[in-house]
Structure formats: structure tokens, C-alpha cells
Amino acid sequence: MAKVTRDDVARLAGTSTAVVSYVINNGPRPVAPATRERVLAAIKELGYRPDRVAQAMASRRTDLIGMIVPDARQPFFAEMTHAVEQAASERGKMVLVGNSDYVEERETHYLRAFLGMRVSGLILVSHGLTDQAAAEIDAWDARVVLLHERPEAIDDVAVVTDDVGGAQLATRHLLEHGHAYVACVGGTAETPTVGDPVSDHVEGWRRAMREAGLPTEGRLFEAPYNRYDAYQLALGFLSRPDRPTAIFCSTDDQAIGVLRAARELRIDVPGELAVAGFDDVKEAGLTDPPLTTVASDRPAMARAAVDLVLDDGLRVAGSRRERLKVFPSRLVVRQSCGCEPAAAAGAGL
């Protein structure tokens, strides 16, 4: 059987091959609804399948978006990646995902690989690219959108959450329960001090403590972002006689580790220890007790990142303020903070 071509579709639909192309690619020119229906009917009748490789060679772009995340095993990054994939699908694109494991060489490896595949654009969750990697992006003229993090060294469009404000909300809420102070589980010494969400969460905690006239010295515990290391850390500081009665964790994953440590040490949460996190991953509503946390609109952030990375006007010069899209944070009150179930009702999972 002879291969069905775009010319065959055009003849059956009674239109030009250019119009068939506009329908298949959703542009660049509009097509009248009636004409579009004729073209789609012809495509279905003939069983036409576009040659994506040929299209990519002609346009020098594929239907692919490259996305590099630190660790897709972590619940937050898994949920964000899924949201990006859904948003990309709505735009007729697919997503290639690479895990950097917070290692610059791995990040550069995926960057080069995706650029070589001529992806339509890159969505990066990055601490900061090397000079060589940044130069390659410029050389390929790739469209780049930073998501979740906004390293100062990369001057590209960024989609982020109000991390400082969200952390302030959580810390204030814990203080309102009458605790003498709130401790904080932050990042490590390697955590960037600028543009990193965890650093911003720590800054938000510091600001809320200062507002309350409370010192922060000796009340910040350093831990990697995952539950396993946070669990080990919490076993130590929760075993001390001067252990804190309230803890704000920079990520929900850390908070889950703290809750596990408290359970092993037979510390009642929230009776003896109040805990709040940040991210509102799905598991936060299933912990025992359910975790009070800070949420952002991940689906909206993902759609914004995909829209920006596919926007032809992305590289138009603009101020840093215009190139930074900040989504608000909101406090999700559950029971780990000390609120009664009735007060937390309606928060959901």
C-alpha cells in the first residue's frame, strides 16, 4: 500500500497542502472551522500519519520539551514533573526528563543530549549551570525557563513560588499556638544562598522569628532535602532534654522524616511537638497526624512554564522583574501543628 501523503489529504479535503500543514501544526496561520473539519475528516479517512522526523528537520525543532530535575524520586519533583507533562500534552508536546542528582556533570550531560535532539525548549530545575553549559544554551539559541529555582547566574525567565512569604506563614502559625520559639530544619552548607527555595524558606522562618522578637541562633538544623537524612538528624535533636516544641521543615519530605523520628521516640505530635512543612505533596495529607504545610499551585506553575518555553517572544529583552513570574503560597492547615480536626476541616488531602 502506497504511503499516504499530505498532498493526498489536501486533494480529498479540497484545500492546499499549506492549509493541511496549518491544521496539523496548529498554525502559524488560522484555519476556518469548516475547513479544519474537512482536513481532519480527510486525515481520519486516509489514515494519514505526519512524518515527525521530517517536520523536525524542516523546522529545526521537535515536539519535545527537555526537563531537568534534581531527583524525580522526591515527591515534590515527581508531582511537578507530572504537572509539566500534562501541560505539555495539552500543547501537543512530549517531555523528556533527566535527573541531575544535584551533580553539575549530569546536568550538563542531559543539557547537551536534549539540545542535540533539537527540543522545542528546556525547563530547568537547577542550582546553577556551569559557564560551559550556559554557553551551549546560547550557541543553540535554546529557549529556557527556570522552574521552582532561580539561580542568580542564569538570566532567563523563571516561574517560582513565594517561598519566603510561605515560610513566614507557616512559622507565624506555629508561634500562634503559643510555642516559646520555632526551630527550623533547613538545607546543608552546600545549599545556594541565592535563588534556592530552601534558602528562601529559611529566610522566611528567620523573618517570622524576628517579627516575634525571637532569636534564631542555635535553632537551625542542617539536613539534606530528603526524609531519610532528616529522620536521622531528628533522632539526634529530639533526644535532647532541651528539644524544641515546634519545628518548621523546609520541605514536606524532611517533615515526614521528623514525624517518623518523633514516633520512634514516643514524642506525641502535636501534643509535645508541633510540625509544619512546605510543598503540600500528596503524602502530606496521609501522615499521622496529617501534616500542616505550605502549598503552591503546581499545575498553574507547570502550565506557565510550558507556555513560556513555547512562546516565540520568550527571548524579547525585558527587566528582571518582568522575567520573573511568582505564584502565591497558601497555608494548608491540618493537625500536625496542633489545630483541632474541626479547624483543619476542608483542607483535604
Short mmCIF file of C-alpha atoms in Angstrom, two decimals:
data_model
loop_
_atom_site.label_atom_id
_atom_site.label_comp_id
_atom_site.label_asym_id
_atom_site.label_seq_id
_atom_site.Cartn_x
_atom_site.Cartn_y
_atom_site.Cartn_z
CA MET A 1 0.00 0.00 0.00
CA ALA A 2 1.35 3.39 -1.03
CA LYS A 3 2.16 5.79 1.79
CA VAL A 4 -0.50 8.45 2.34
CA THR A 5 0.96 11.92 1.85
CA ARG A 6 -0.06 15.43 2.78
CA ASP A 7 -0.93 16.00 -0.90
CA ASP A 8 -3.46 13.15 -0.68
CA VAL A 9 -5.09 14.79 2.35
CA ALA A 10 -5.22 18.16 0.58
CA ARG A 11 -6.88 16.66 -2.53
CA LEU A 12 -9.55 14.85 -0.51
CA ALA A 13 -10.23 17.91 1.66
CA GLY A 14 -10.30 20.23 -1.36
CA THR A 15 -7.64 22.56 0.01
CA SER A 16 -3.91 23.27 -0.25
CA THR A 17 -1.10 21.36 1.43
CA ALA A 18 -0.23 24.56 3.30
CA VAL A 19 -3.66 24.56 4.95
CA VAL A 20 -3.22 20.89 5.88
CA SER A 21 0.09 21.86 7.50
CA TYR A 22 -1.60 24.67 9.44
CA VAL A 23 -4.18 22.23 10.81
CA ILE A 24 -1.61 19.59 11.77
CA ASN A 25 0.71 22.10 13.45
CA ASN A 26 -1.96 24.38 14.91
CA GLY A 27 -0.55 27.31 12.93
CA PRO A 28 1.20 29.51 12.19
CA ARG A 29 -1.92 30.78 10.37
CA PRO A 30 -5.54 30.31 11.47
CA VAL A 31 -7.85 27.94 9.58
CA ALA A 32 -11.61 28.38 9.29
CA PRO A 33 -13.52 25.86 11.44
CA ALA A 34 -15.31 24.28 8.47
CA THR A 35 -12.04 23.85 6.57
CA ARG A 36 -10.35 22.41 9.64
CA GLU A 37 -13.13 19.83 9.98
CA ARG A 38 -12.72 18.79 6.32
CA VAL A 39 -8.98 18.36 6.78
CA LEU A 40 -9.38 16.35 9.99
CA ALA A 41 -12.00 14.14 8.33
CA ALA A 42 -9.67 13.52 5.38
CA ILE A 43 -6.80 12.65 7.74
CA LYS A 44 -9.02 10.15 9.54
CA GLU A 45 -10.39 8.61 6.35
CA LEU A 46 -6.98 8.18 4.75
CA GLY A 47 -5.19 7.16 7.95
CA TYR A 48 -2.56 9.84 7.40
CA ARG A 49 0.30 9.98 9.93
CA PRO A 50 2.60 13.03 9.88
CA ASP A 51 6.32 12.33 9.48
CA ARG A 52 7.56 13.90 12.70
CA VAL A 53 11.21 13.38 11.80
CA ALA A 54 10.80 15.25 8.54
CA GLN A 55 8.91 18.01 10.31
CA ALA A 56 11.70 18.35 12.87
CA MET A 57 14.34 18.54 10.15
CA ALA A 58 12.40 21.22 8.30
CA SER A 59 11.63 23.34 11.35
CA ARG A 60 14.86 22.53 13.25
CA ARG A 61 12.63 21.82 16.26
CA THR A 62 10.87 18.69 17.58
CA ASP A 63 7.67 18.22 19.55
CA LEU A 64 9.83 17.58 22.59
CA ILE A 65 10.48 19.65 25.70
CA GLY A 66 13.53 18.78 27.78
CA MET A 67 13.12 18.92 31.55
CA ILE A 68 15.98 18.51 34.01
CA VAL A 69 15.16 17.97 37.70
CA PRO A 70 17.43 17.19 40.66
CA ASP A 71 15.72 13.94 41.72
CA ALA A 72 12.37 12.69 40.38
CA ARG A 73 12.20 10.17 43.23
CA GLN A 74 11.41 13.00 45.63
CA PRO A 75 7.63 13.52 45.83
CA PHE A 76 7.74 17.25 45.06
CA PHE A 77 9.76 16.83 41.87
CA ALA A 78 7.71 13.80 40.84
CA GLU A 79 4.48 15.80 41.14
CA MET A 80 5.95 18.84 39.40
CA THR A 81 7.27 16.71 36.54
CA HIS A 82 3.85 15.09 36.11
CA ALA A 83 2.20 18.52 36.04
CA VAL A 84 4.63 19.70 33.34
CA GLU A 85 3.97 16.54 31.31
CA GLN A 86 0.22 17.16 31.46
CA ALA A 87 0.60 20.81 30.48
CA ALA A 88 2.90 19.89 27.60
CA SER A 89 0.44 17.26 26.37
CA GLU A 90 -2.26 19.93 26.19
CA ARG A 91 0.06 21.82 23.80
CA GLY A 92 0.77 18.73 21.69
CA LYS A 93 4.27 18.26 23.12
CA MET A 94 6.08 15.45 24.91
CA VAL A 95 8.57 15.76 27.76
CA LEU A 96 12.00 14.18 28.10
CA VAL A 97 13.13 14.05 31.74
CA GLY A 98 16.68 13.85 33.08
CA ASN A 99 17.73 13.60 36.73
CA SER A 100 20.80 15.64 37.62
CA ASP A 101 21.12 14.23 41.16
CA TYR A 102 22.42 17.72 42.05
CA VAL A 103 25.59 16.90 40.06
CA GLU A 104 26.77 19.52 37.56
CA GLU A 105 28.25 16.95 35.17
CA ARG A 106 24.97 15.04 34.94
CA GLU A 107 23.03 18.24 34.42
CA THR A 108 25.37 19.23 31.59
CA HIS A 109 25.10 15.73 30.08
CA TYR A 110 21.31 15.96 29.82
CA LEU A 111 21.50 19.54 28.62
CA ARG A 112 23.74 18.57 25.71
CA ALA A 113 21.66 15.50 24.91
CA PHE A 114 18.38 17.41 24.83
CA LEU A 115 19.84 20.25 22.77
CA GLY A 116 21.20 17.69 20.32
CA MET A 117 17.69 16.30 19.94
CA ARG A 118 16.56 19.82 18.98
CA VAL A 119 13.95 20.08 21.71
CA SER A 120 11.48 22.94 21.45
CA GLY A 121 12.79 24.28 24.73
CA LEU A 122 14.21 23.45 28.15
CA ILE A 123 12.60 23.60 31.58
CA LEU A 124 15.29 23.55 34.25
CA VAL A 125 15.15 22.97 37.98
CA SER A 126 18.76 23.90 38.63
CA HIS A 127 21.04 25.25 41.33
CA GLY A 128 23.03 26.95 38.59
CA LEU A 129 24.60 25.96 35.29
CA THR A 130 28.31 25.89 34.61
CA ASP A 131 29.69 28.58 32.31
CA GLN A 132 30.21 25.96 29.61
CA ALA A 133 26.61 24.73 29.83
CA ALA A 134 25.27 28.28 29.70
CA ALA A 135 27.42 28.95 26.63
CA GLU A 136 25.96 25.89 24.89
CA ILE A 137 22.43 27.12 25.53
CA ASP A 138 23.34 30.43 23.89
CA ALA A 139 25.03 28.66 20.98
CA TRP A 140 21.94 26.57 20.25
CA ASP A 141 19.68 29.58 20.84
CA ALA A 142 17.55 27.38 23.08
CA ARG A 143 14.50 28.63 24.90
CA VAL A 144 14.96 28.15 28.62
CA VAL A 145 12.54 28.54 31.52
CA LEU A 146 13.68 28.09 35.11
CA LEU A 147 11.13 26.38 37.32
CA HIS A 148 11.00 26.34 41.13
CA GLU A 149 14.56 27.69 41.46
CA ARG A 150 16.07 30.88 40.03
CA PRO A 151 19.87 30.78 40.20
CA GLU A 152 21.32 34.28 40.05
CA ALA A 153 23.90 33.15 37.48
CA ILE A 154 21.22 32.30 34.88
CA ASP A 155 19.40 35.29 33.41
CA ASP A 156 16.37 33.51 31.96
CA VAL A 157 12.64 33.57 32.55
CA ALA A 158 11.69 31.91 35.86
CA VAL A 159 8.45 30.53 37.31
CA VAL A 160 8.62 30.27 41.10
CA THR A 161 6.61 30.27 44.33
CA ASP A 162 6.61 32.97 47.01
CA ASP A 163 8.90 30.81 49.13
CA VAL A 164 9.83 33.46 51.68
CA GLY A 165 6.23 34.52 52.27
CA GLY A 166 5.02 30.94 52.55
CA ALA A 167 7.63 30.07 55.16
CA GLN A 168 6.63 33.15 57.14
CA LEU A 169 3.01 31.99 57.11
CA ALA A 170 3.90 28.56 58.48
CA THR A 171 6.26 29.89 61.17
CA ARG A 172 3.77 32.53 62.35
CA HIS A 173 1.07 29.88 62.56
CA LEU A 174 3.23 27.69 64.81
CA LEU A 175 4.08 30.66 67.03
CA GLU A 176 0.39 31.48 67.34
CA HIS A 177 -0.03 28.13 69.09
CA GLY A 178 1.97 29.58 71.99
CA HIS A 179 5.37 28.00 71.49
CA ALA A 180 8.38 29.78 73.02
CA TYR A 181 10.13 29.53 69.66
CA VAL A 182 10.09 27.56 66.40
CA ALA A 183 13.14 25.58 65.26
CA CYS A 184 13.85 25.10 61.57
CA VAL A 185 15.15 22.17 59.51
CA GLY A 186 16.87 23.82 56.56
CA GLY A 187 19.34 22.75 53.89
CA THR A 188 23.04 21.99 54.06
CA ALA A 189 26.18 24.09 53.80
CA GLU A 190 26.15 23.37 50.03
CA THR A 191 22.67 24.86 49.56
CA PRO A 192 22.93 28.02 47.43
CA THR A 193 22.16 31.17 49.37
CA VAL A 194 20.51 32.94 46.42
CA GLY A 195 17.61 31.70 44.32
CA ASP A 196 17.18 28.38 46.11
CA PRO A 197 13.72 27.63 47.59
CA VAL A 198 15.10 26.00 50.74
CA SER A 199 17.29 29.04 51.43
CA ASP A 200 14.21 31.22 50.93
CA HIS A 201 12.24 29.03 53.33
CA VAL A 202 14.93 29.52 55.96
CA GLU A 203 14.86 33.27 55.30
CA GLY A 204 11.07 33.30 55.74
CA TRP A 205 11.46 31.47 59.05
CA ARG A 206 14.10 34.00 60.17
CA ARG A 207 11.84 36.92 59.29
CA ALA A 208 8.88 35.49 61.21
CA MET A 209 11.10 34.86 64.23
CA ARG A 210 12.49 38.42 64.08
CA GLU A 211 8.96 39.82 63.84
CA ALA A 212 8.17 37.94 67.07
CA GLY A 213 11.33 39.27 68.72
CA LEU A 214 12.88 35.81 68.94
CA PRO A 215 16.50 34.81 68.22
CA THR A 216 17.35 32.14 65.65
CA GLU A 217 20.89 31.27 66.80
CA GLY A 218 21.23 27.56 67.56
CA ARG A 219 17.72 26.85 66.31
CA LEU A 220 18.51 25.97 62.68
CA PHE A 221 19.30 22.32 61.91
CA GLU A 222 21.03 21.50 58.63
CA ALA A 223 19.86 18.47 56.63
CA PRO A 224 19.57 17.32 53.01
CA TYR A 225 16.13 17.74 51.48
CA ASN A 226 15.01 14.11 51.88
CA ARG A 227 13.11 12.31 54.64
CA TYR A 228 15.85 9.76 55.35
CA ASP A 229 18.56 12.22 56.36
CA ALA A 230 16.03 14.42 58.15
CA TYR A 231 14.89 11.37 60.13
CA GLN A 232 18.45 10.64 61.26
CA LEU A 233 19.01 14.28 62.18
CA ALA A 234 15.75 14.47 64.12
CA LEU A 235 16.58 11.37 66.15
CA GLY A 236 19.50 13.38 67.49
CA PHE A 237 17.99 16.76 68.34
CA LEU A 238 14.68 15.31 69.55
CA SER A 239 16.55 13.14 72.06
CA ARG A 240 18.00 16.20 73.81
CA PRO A 241 16.40 17.46 77.03
CA ASP A 242 16.11 20.94 75.51
CA ARG A 243 14.39 19.72 72.36
CA PRO A 244 12.15 22.22 70.53
CA THR A 245 8.38 22.05 70.86
CA ALA A 246 7.73 23.32 67.34
CA ILE A 247 9.60 22.72 64.08
CA PHE A 248 9.21 24.24 60.61
CA CYS A 249 10.73 21.99 57.93
CA SER A 250 11.84 23.44 54.60
CA THR A 251 10.31 20.52 52.70
CA ASP A 252 7.48 18.08 53.36
CA ASP A 253 9.91 15.23 52.77
CA GLN A 254 12.01 16.47 55.71
CA ALA A 255 8.86 16.87 57.82
CA ILE A 256 7.87 13.25 57.10
CA GLY A 257 11.29 12.18 58.40
CA VAL A 258 10.83 14.29 61.55
CA LEU A 259 7.39 12.76 62.18
CA ARG A 260 8.87 9.27 61.89
CA ALA A 261 11.63 10.12 64.37
CA ALA A 262 9.12 11.58 66.83
CA ARG A 263 7.02 8.41 66.63
CA GLU A 264 10.06 6.20 67.36
CA LEU A 265 11.00 8.38 70.34
CA ARG A 266 7.38 8.27 71.59
CA ILE A 267 7.01 12.05 71.30
CA ASP A 268 3.36 12.98 70.83
CA VAL A 269 2.62 15.12 67.77
CA PRO A 270 1.15 17.68 68.16
CA GLY A 271 0.83 17.41 71.96
CA GLU A 272 4.57 17.61 72.66
CA LEU A 273 5.85 18.64 69.23
CA ALA A 274 4.21 20.71 66.51
CA VAL A 275 5.45 20.21 62.93
CA ALA A 276 4.86 22.10 59.69
CA GLY A 277 6.36 21.57 56.24
CA PHE A 278 6.50 23.15 52.79
CA ASP A 279 5.31 21.84 49.39
CA ASP A 280 1.99 20.10 50.15
CA VAL A 281 2.90 16.84 48.43
CA LYS A 282 0.15 14.22 48.27
CA GLU A 283 1.59 12.29 51.21
CA ALA A 284 1.21 15.33 53.49
CA GLY A 285 -2.49 14.56 53.93
CA LEU A 286 -1.78 10.92 54.77
CA THR A 287 0.83 11.26 57.53
CA ASP A 288 -0.12 10.59 61.14
CA PRO A 289 -1.14 13.19 62.11
CA PRO A 290 -1.86 14.90 58.76
CA LEU A 291 0.83 17.48 58.03
CA THR A 292 0.24 21.23 58.13
CA THR A 293 2.19 22.67 55.21
CA VAL A 294 2.51 25.40 52.60
CA ALA A 295 1.13 24.85 49.11
CA SER A 296 1.64 26.44 45.73
CA ASP A 297 -0.38 25.98 42.55
CA ARG A 298 1.85 23.42 40.83
CA PRO A 299 -0.49 22.82 37.84
CA ALA A 300 -0.64 26.56 37.14
CA MET A 301 3.13 26.89 37.50
CA ALA A 302 3.65 23.97 35.12
CA ARG A 303 1.30 25.49 32.53
CA ALA A 304 3.07 28.83 32.83
CA ALA A 305 6.48 27.20 32.32
CA VAL A 306 5.31 25.25 29.27
CA ASP A 307 3.59 28.29 27.76
CA LEU A 308 6.71 30.39 28.27
CA VAL A 309 9.10 27.82 26.84
CA LEU A 310 6.95 27.51 23.69
CA ASP A 311 6.45 31.27 23.30
CA ASP A 312 8.30 32.73 20.32
CA GLY A 313 8.62 36.01 22.21
CA LEU A 314 10.44 34.43 25.12
CA ARG A 315 13.79 35.98 24.27
CA VAL A 316 12.49 39.51 23.91
CA ALA A 317 14.51 41.66 26.28
CA GLY A 318 12.79 42.61 29.49
CA SER A 319 13.56 43.62 33.03
CA ARG A 320 14.34 41.00 35.67
CA ARG A 321 11.02 41.80 37.29
CA GLU A 322 9.11 41.13 34.07
CA ARG A 323 11.00 37.90 33.54
CA LEU A 324 10.10 36.51 36.97
CA LYS A 325 6.63 35.01 37.43
CA VAL A 326 5.87 34.47 41.13
CA PHE A 327 2.91 32.36 42.25
CA PRO A 328 1.48 32.94 45.73
CA SER A 329 1.82 30.45 48.59
CA ARG A 330 -1.01 29.43 50.90
CA LEU A 331 -1.08 27.74 54.28
CA VAL A 332 -2.79 24.33 54.36
CA VAL A 333 -3.84 23.73 57.97
CA ARG A 334 -4.10 20.13 59.10
CA GLN A 335 -3.40 18.62 62.54
CA SER A 336 0.37 18.30 63.00
CA CYS A 337 0.51 21.95 64.12
CA GLY A 338 -1.92 21.48 66.97
CA CYS A 339 -5.15 22.58 65.32
CA GLU A 340 -8.22 20.51 66.12
CA PRO A 341 -9.68 18.39 63.32
CA ALA A 342 -12.63 20.78 63.04
CA ALA A 343 -10.30 23.73 62.49
CA ALA A 344 -8.46 21.86 59.77
CA ALA A 345 -11.67 20.62 58.11
CA GLY A 346 -11.90 21.48 54.45
CA ALA A 347 -8.17 21.41 53.91
CA GLY A 348 -8.48 17.97 52.32
CA LEU A 349 -5.66 15.76 51.21
#
